[in-house]
Short mmCIF file of C-alpha atoms in Angstrom, two decimals:
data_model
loop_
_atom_site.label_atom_id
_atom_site.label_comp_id
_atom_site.label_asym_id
_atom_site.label_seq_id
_atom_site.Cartn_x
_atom_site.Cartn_y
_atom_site.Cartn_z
CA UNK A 290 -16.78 -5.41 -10.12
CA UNK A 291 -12.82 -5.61 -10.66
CA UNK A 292 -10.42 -6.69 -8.42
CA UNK A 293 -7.37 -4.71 -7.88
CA UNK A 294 -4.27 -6.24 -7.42
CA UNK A 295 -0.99 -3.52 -7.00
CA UNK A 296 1.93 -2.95 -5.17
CA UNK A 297 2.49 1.27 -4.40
CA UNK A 298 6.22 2.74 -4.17
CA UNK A 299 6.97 6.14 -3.11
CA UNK A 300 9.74 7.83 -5.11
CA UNK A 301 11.01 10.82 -6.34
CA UNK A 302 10.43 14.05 -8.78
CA UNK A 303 12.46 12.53 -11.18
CA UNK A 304 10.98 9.17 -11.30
CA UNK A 305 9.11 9.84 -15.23
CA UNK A 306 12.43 10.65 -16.69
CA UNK A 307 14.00 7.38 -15.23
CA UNK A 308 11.38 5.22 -15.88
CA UNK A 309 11.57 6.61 -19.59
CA UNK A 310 15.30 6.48 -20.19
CA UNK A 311 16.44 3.30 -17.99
CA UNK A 312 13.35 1.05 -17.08
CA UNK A 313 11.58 0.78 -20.04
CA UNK A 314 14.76 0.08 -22.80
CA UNK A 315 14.66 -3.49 -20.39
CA UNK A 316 11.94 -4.50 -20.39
CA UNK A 317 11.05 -7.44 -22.59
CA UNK A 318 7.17 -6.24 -22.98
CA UNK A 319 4.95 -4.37 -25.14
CA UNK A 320 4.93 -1.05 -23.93
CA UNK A 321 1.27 1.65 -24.47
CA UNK A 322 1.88 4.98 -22.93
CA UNK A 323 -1.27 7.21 -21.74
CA UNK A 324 -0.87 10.92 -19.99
CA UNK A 325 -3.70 11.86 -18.28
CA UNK A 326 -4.54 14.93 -15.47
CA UNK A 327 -7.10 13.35 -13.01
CA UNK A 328 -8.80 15.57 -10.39
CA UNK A 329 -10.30 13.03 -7.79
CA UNK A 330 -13.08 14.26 -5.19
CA UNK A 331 -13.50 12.17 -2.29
CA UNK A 332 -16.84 11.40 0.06
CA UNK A 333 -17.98 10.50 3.58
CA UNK A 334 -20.10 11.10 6.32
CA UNK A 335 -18.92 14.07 9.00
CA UNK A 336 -18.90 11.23 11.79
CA UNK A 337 -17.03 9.31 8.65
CA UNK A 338 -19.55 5.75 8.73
CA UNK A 339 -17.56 4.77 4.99
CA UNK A 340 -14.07 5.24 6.48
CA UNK A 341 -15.09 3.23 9.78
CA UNK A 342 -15.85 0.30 7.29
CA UNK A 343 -12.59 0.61 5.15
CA UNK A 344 -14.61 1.52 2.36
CA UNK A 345 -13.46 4.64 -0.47
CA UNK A 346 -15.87 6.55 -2.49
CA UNK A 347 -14.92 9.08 -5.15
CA UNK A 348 -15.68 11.24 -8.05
CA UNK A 349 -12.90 11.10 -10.69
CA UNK A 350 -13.16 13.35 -13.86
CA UNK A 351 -10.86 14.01 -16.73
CA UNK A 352 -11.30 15.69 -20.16
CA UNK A 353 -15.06 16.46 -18.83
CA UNK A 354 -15.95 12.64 -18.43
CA UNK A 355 -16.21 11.70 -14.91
CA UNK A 356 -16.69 8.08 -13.07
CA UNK A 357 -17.69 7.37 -9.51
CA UNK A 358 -16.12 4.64 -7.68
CA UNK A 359 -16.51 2.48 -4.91
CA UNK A 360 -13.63 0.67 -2.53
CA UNK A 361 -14.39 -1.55 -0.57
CA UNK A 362 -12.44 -3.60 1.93
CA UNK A 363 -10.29 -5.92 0.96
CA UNK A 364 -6.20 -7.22 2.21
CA UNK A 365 -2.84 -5.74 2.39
CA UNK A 366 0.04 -7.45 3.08
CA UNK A 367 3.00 -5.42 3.67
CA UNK A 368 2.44 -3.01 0.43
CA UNK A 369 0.54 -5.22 -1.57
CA UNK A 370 -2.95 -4.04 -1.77
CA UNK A 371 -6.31 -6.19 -3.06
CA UNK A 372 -9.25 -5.41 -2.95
CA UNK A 373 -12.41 -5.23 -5.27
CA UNK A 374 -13.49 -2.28 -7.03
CA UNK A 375 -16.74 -0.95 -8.41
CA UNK A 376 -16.64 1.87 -10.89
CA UNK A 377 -19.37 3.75 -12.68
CA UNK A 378 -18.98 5.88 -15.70
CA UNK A 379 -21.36 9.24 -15.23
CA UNK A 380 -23.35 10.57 -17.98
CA UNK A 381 -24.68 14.34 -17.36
CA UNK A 382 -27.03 14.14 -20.38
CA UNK A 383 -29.40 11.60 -18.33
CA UNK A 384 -29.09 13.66 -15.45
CA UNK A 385 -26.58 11.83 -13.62
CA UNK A 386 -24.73 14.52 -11.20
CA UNK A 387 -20.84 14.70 -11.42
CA UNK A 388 -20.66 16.79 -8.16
CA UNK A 389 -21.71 14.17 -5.68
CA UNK A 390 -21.71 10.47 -6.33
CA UNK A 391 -25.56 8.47 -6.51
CA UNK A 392 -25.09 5.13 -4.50
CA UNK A 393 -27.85 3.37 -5.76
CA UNK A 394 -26.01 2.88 -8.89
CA UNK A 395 -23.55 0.39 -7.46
CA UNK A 396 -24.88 -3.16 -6.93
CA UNK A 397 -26.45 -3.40 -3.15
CA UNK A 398 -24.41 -6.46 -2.83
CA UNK A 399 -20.99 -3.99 -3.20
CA UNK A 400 -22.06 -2.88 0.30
CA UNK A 401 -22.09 -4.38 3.62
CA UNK A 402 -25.21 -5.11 5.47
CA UNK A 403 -24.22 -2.63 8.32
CA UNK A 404 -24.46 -0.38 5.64
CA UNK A 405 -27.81 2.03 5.24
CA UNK A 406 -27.64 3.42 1.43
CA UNK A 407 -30.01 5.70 1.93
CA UNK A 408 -28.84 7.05 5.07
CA UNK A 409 -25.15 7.34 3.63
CA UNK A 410 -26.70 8.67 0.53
CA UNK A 411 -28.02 11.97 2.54
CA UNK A 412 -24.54 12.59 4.57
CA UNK A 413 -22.31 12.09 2.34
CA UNK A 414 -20.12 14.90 1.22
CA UNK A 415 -16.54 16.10 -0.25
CA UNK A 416 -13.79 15.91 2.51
CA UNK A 417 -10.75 16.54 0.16
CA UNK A 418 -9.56 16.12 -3.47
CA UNK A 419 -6.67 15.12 -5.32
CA UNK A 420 -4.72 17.09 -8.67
CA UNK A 421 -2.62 15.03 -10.23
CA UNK A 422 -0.53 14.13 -14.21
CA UNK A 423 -0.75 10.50 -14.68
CA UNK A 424 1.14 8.72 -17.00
CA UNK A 425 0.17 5.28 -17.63
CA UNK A 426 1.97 2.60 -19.35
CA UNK A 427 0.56 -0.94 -19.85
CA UNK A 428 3.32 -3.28 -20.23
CA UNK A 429 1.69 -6.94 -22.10
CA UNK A 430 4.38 -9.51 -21.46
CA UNK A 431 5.28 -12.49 -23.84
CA UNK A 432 4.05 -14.59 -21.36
CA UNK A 433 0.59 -13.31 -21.10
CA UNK A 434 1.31 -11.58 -17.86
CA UNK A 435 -0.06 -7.42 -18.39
CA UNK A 436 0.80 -4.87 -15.84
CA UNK A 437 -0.15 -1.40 -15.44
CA UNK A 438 2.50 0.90 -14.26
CA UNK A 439 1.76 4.24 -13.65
CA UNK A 440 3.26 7.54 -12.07
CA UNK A 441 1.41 10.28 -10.62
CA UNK A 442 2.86 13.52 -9.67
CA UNK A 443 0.57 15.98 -8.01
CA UNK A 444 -0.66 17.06 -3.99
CA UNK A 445 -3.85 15.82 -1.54
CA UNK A 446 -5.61 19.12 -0.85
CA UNK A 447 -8.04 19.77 2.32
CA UNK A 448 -8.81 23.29 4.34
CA UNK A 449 -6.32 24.98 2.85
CA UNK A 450 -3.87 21.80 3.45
CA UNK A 451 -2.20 19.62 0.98
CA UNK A 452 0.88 17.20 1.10
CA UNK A 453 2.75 16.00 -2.31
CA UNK A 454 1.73 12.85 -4.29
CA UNK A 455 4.52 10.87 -6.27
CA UNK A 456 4.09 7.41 -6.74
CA UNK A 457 4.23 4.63 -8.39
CA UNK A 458 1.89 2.05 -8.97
CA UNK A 459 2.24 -1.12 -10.40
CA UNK A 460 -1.13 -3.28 -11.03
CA UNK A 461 -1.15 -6.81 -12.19
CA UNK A 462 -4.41 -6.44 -14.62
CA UNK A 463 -3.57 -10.31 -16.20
CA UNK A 464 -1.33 -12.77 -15.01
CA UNK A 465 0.75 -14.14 -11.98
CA UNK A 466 1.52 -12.10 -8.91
CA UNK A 467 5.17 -12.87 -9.40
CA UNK A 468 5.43 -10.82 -12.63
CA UNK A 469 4.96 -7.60 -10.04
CA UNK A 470 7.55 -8.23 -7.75
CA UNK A 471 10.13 -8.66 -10.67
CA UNK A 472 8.79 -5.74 -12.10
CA UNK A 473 9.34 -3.96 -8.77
CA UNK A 474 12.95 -5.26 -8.03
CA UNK A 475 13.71 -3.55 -11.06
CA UNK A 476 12.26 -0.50 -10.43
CA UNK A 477 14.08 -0.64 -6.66
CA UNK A 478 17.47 -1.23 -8.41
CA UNK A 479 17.78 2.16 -10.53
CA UNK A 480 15.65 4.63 -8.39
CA UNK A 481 14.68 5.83 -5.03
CA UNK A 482 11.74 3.96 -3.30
CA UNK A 483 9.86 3.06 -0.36
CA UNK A 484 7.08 1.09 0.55
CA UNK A 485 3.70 3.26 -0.14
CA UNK A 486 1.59 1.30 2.28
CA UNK A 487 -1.60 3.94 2.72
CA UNK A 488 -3.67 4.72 -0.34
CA UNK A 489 -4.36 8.42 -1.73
CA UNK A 490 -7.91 8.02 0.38
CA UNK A 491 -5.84 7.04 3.79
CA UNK A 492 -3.38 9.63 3.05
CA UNK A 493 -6.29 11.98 3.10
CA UNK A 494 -8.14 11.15 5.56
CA UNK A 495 -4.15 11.60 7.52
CA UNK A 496 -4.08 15.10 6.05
CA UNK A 497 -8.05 16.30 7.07
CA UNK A 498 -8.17 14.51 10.62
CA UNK A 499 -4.65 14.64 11.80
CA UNK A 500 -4.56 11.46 13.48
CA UNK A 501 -1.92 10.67 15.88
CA UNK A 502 0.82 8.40 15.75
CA UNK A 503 0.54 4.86 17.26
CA UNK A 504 2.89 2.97 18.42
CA UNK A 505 4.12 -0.84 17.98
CA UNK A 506 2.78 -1.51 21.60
CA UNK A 507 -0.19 -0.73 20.57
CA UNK A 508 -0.06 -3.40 18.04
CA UNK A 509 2.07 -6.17 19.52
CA UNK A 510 0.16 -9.26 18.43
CA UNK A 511 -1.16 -11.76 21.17
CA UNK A 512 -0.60 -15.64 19.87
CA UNK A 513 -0.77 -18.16 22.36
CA UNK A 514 2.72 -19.13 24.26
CA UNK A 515 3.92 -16.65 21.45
CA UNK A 516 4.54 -19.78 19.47
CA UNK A 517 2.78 -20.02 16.34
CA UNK A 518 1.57 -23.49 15.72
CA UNK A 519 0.46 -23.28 11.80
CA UNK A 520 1.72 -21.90 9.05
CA UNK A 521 -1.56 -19.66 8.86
CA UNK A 522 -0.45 -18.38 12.21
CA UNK A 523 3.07 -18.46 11.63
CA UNK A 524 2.79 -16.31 8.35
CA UNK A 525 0.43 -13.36 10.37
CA UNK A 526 2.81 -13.08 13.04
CA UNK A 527 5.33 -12.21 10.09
CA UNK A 528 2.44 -10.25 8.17
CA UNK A 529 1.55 -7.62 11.50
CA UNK A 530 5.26 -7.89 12.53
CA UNK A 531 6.45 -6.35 8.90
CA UNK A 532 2.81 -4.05 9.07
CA UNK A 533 4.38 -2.71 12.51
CA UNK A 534 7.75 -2.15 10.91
CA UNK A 535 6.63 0.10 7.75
CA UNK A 536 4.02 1.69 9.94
CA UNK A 537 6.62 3.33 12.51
CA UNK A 538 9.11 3.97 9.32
CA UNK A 539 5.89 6.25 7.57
CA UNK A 540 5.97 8.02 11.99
CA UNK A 541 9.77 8.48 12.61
CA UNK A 542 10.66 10.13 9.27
CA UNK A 543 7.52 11.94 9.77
CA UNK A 544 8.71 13.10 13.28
CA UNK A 545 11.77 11.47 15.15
CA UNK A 546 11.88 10.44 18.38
CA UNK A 547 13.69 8.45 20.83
CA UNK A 548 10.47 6.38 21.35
CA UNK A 549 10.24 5.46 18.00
CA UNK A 550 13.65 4.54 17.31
CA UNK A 551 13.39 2.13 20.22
CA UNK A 552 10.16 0.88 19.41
CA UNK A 553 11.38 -0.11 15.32
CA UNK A 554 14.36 -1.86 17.36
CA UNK A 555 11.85 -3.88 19.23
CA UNK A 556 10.22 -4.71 16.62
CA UNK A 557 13.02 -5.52 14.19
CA UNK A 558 13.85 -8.29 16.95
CA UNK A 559 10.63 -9.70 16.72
CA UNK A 560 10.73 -10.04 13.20
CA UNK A 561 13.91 -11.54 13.27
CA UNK A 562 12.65 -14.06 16.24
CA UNK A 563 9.65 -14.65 14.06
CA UNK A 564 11.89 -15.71 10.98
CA UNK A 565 13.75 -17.90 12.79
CA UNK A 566 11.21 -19.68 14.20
CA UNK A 567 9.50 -19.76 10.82
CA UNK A 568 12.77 -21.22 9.54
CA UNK A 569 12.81 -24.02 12.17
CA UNK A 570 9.47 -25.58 10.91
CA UNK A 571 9.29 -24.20 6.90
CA UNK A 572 13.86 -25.25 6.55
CA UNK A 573 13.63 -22.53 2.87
CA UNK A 574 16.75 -21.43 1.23
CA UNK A 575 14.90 -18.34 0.19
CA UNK A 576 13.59 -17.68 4.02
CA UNK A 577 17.17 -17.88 5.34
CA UNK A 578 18.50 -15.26 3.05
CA UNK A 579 15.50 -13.02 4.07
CA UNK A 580 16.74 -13.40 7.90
CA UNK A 581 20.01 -12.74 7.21
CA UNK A 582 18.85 -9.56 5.62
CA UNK A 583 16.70 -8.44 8.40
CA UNK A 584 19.30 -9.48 11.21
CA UNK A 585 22.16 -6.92 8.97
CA UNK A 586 18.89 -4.43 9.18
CA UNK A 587 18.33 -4.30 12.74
CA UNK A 588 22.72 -4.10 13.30
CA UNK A 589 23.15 -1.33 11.08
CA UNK A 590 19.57 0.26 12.56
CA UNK A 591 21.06 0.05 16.09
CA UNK A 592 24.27 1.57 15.20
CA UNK A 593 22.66 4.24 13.54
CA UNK A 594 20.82 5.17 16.23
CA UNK A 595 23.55 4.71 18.97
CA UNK A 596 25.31 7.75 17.14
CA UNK A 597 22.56 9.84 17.37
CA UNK A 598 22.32 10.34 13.53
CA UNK A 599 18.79 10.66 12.16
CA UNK A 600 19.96 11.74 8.77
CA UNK A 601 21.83 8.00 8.28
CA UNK A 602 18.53 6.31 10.53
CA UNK A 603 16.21 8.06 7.60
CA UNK A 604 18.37 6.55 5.16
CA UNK A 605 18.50 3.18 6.61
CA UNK A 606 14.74 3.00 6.27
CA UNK A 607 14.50 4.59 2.94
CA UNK A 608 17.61 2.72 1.06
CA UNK A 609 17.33 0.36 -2.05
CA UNK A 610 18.06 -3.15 0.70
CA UNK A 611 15.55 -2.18 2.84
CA UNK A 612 12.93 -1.29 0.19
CA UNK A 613 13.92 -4.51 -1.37
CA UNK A 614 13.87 -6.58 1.84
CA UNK A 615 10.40 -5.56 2.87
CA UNK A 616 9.32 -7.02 -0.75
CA UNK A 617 11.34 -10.12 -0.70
CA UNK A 618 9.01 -11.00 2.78
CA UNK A 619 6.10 -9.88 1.08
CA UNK A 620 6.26 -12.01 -1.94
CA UNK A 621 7.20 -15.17 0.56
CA UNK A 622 3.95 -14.12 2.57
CA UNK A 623 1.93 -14.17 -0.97
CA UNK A 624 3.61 -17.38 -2.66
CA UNK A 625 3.76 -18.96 0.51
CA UNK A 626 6.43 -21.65 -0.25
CA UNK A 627 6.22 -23.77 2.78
CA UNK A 628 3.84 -27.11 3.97
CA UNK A 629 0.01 -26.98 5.54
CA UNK A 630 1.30 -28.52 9.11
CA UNK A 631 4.33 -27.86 11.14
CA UNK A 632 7.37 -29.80 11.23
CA UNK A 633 7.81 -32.04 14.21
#
């Protein structure tokens, strides 16, 4: 078992030639480059049992070798994704099939006891695929830190749908956490970028089952007198409040509506009530800059909005101080800077 560790940014077409001509001249690491073009099949059950347990399964082949692999669930926080991993290189010549994945070869202890193998075993069966070129470079730091950073650039295909893939990935294979988020800022700083906060499999299941949008009322968390009393509690209420945030960015450029504007307003302000309360117990240097970043968001959001311009409320969402905003509150959330107990 591995356990993946990565943060995901959307970006654009031209992101390979950028990362080749302007990211990679700065970086004080040693750099191995890898191109590779990775077809991906993914399984479930028609009622869709795997999904309903946050677990992935796939078939990945390239260059006729082929593994299977097993997700299973794990945390995100904001964009930054862990959870463990099982893979399982597949070898035709003792009859292992390529086409459909055997479950039995993953440890029983990879699945959850709700889980019937067997049963899964006799459902299962492709519900869309991925095409894409990788290219791969593993950046070993003087440090020790190592970091995978790769790009893929290809589509999500299912009944005769597909949508566009072109991300980035950056995945901390040795090292501290921290070494990401630098690695990210720089990345933010010279190209376009958003937070990719749904996986290849979630983005499939998206294109196949069409699920509608839900909205931050749906999700409003329920803490007692709305005052956190812990730092635990204190840094969920940020975690689902900044989970809210990114999730009705992904609807609105998606499709815009009045609804939607209003409801990433609302819940702007309780992020911003949520810092400040944070700030009142855990007094941080680096937690006051982040409000004063998110209190300039939610002015310039409500201005944008009050003109009636979605073109400038797209950008607001999608712009390098947003982008970098939303990781500056996840890598407080991870390094978690402040004392066990509150403040009195």
């Amino acid at each position: 078992m591995e356990y993946e560790i990565e943060l995901k940014l959307l970006t654009s077409q031209d992101a390979g030639d950028i990362i080749e001509k302007k990211l990679l001249p700065q970086l004080n690491a040693s750099i191995t480059q890898q191109t590779l073009v990775l077809t991906n099949h993914y399984f479930d059950t028609p009622d869709r049992k795997l999904r309903q347990n946050d677990i992935g399964l796939r078939i990945r082949g390239f260059n006729q070798k082929y593994e299977q692999t097993l997700k299973t669930a794990g945390k995100s926080i904001g964009g930054l994704h862990q959870r463990p991993e099982y893979n399982v290189d597949l070898d035709e010549s003792k009859q292992q099939s390529v086409k459909v994945p055997n479950l039995r070869l993953f440890p029983r202890s990879a699945w959850p006891e709700s889980i019937e193998v067997d049963d899964i075993q006799s459902e299962i069966e492709t519900l869309f695929t991925t095409h894409f070129h990788r290219s791969v470079y593993l950046l070993e730091y003087s440090q020790g830190d190592v970091v995978e950073l790769v790009w893929d650039l290809g589509e999500i295909e299912s009944g005769g749908k597909s949508i566009p893939i072109c991300e980035l990935e950056l995945e901390l294979k040795q090292g501290d956490t921290k070494i990401l988020f630098d690695l990210a800022e720089s990345i933010v700083a010279i190209m376009p970028t958003s937070i990719g906060t749904q996986s290849k499999a979630a983005r499939g299941y998206r294109l196949l089952d069409g699920f509608p949008a839900k909205t931050f009322r749906q999700y409003q968390p329920q803490t007692k007198d709305n005052t956190p009393n812990s730092a635990q509690e204190f840094s969920l209420v940020l975690t689902e409040n900044l989970q809210f945030f990114q999730m009705l960015s992904v609807e609105i450029q998606r499709q815009y509506s009045e609804q939607l504007a209003n409801d990433i307003t609302l819940v702007l302000g309780e992020l911003s009530n949520s810092l400040f309360k944070f700030t009142q117990h855990f007094p941080c240097e680096q937690l006051d800059t982040i409000l004063s970043k998110v209190r300039k968001l939610r002015d310039d959001w409500l201005l944008g909005i009050q003109q009636k311009n979605k073109v400038a409320a797209n950008n607001i969402l999608t712009n390098a101080q947003t982008t970098q905003l939303q990781l500056d509150i996840v890598q407080y959330l991870v390094e978690q800077p402040w004392v066990s107990t509150v403040v009195e």
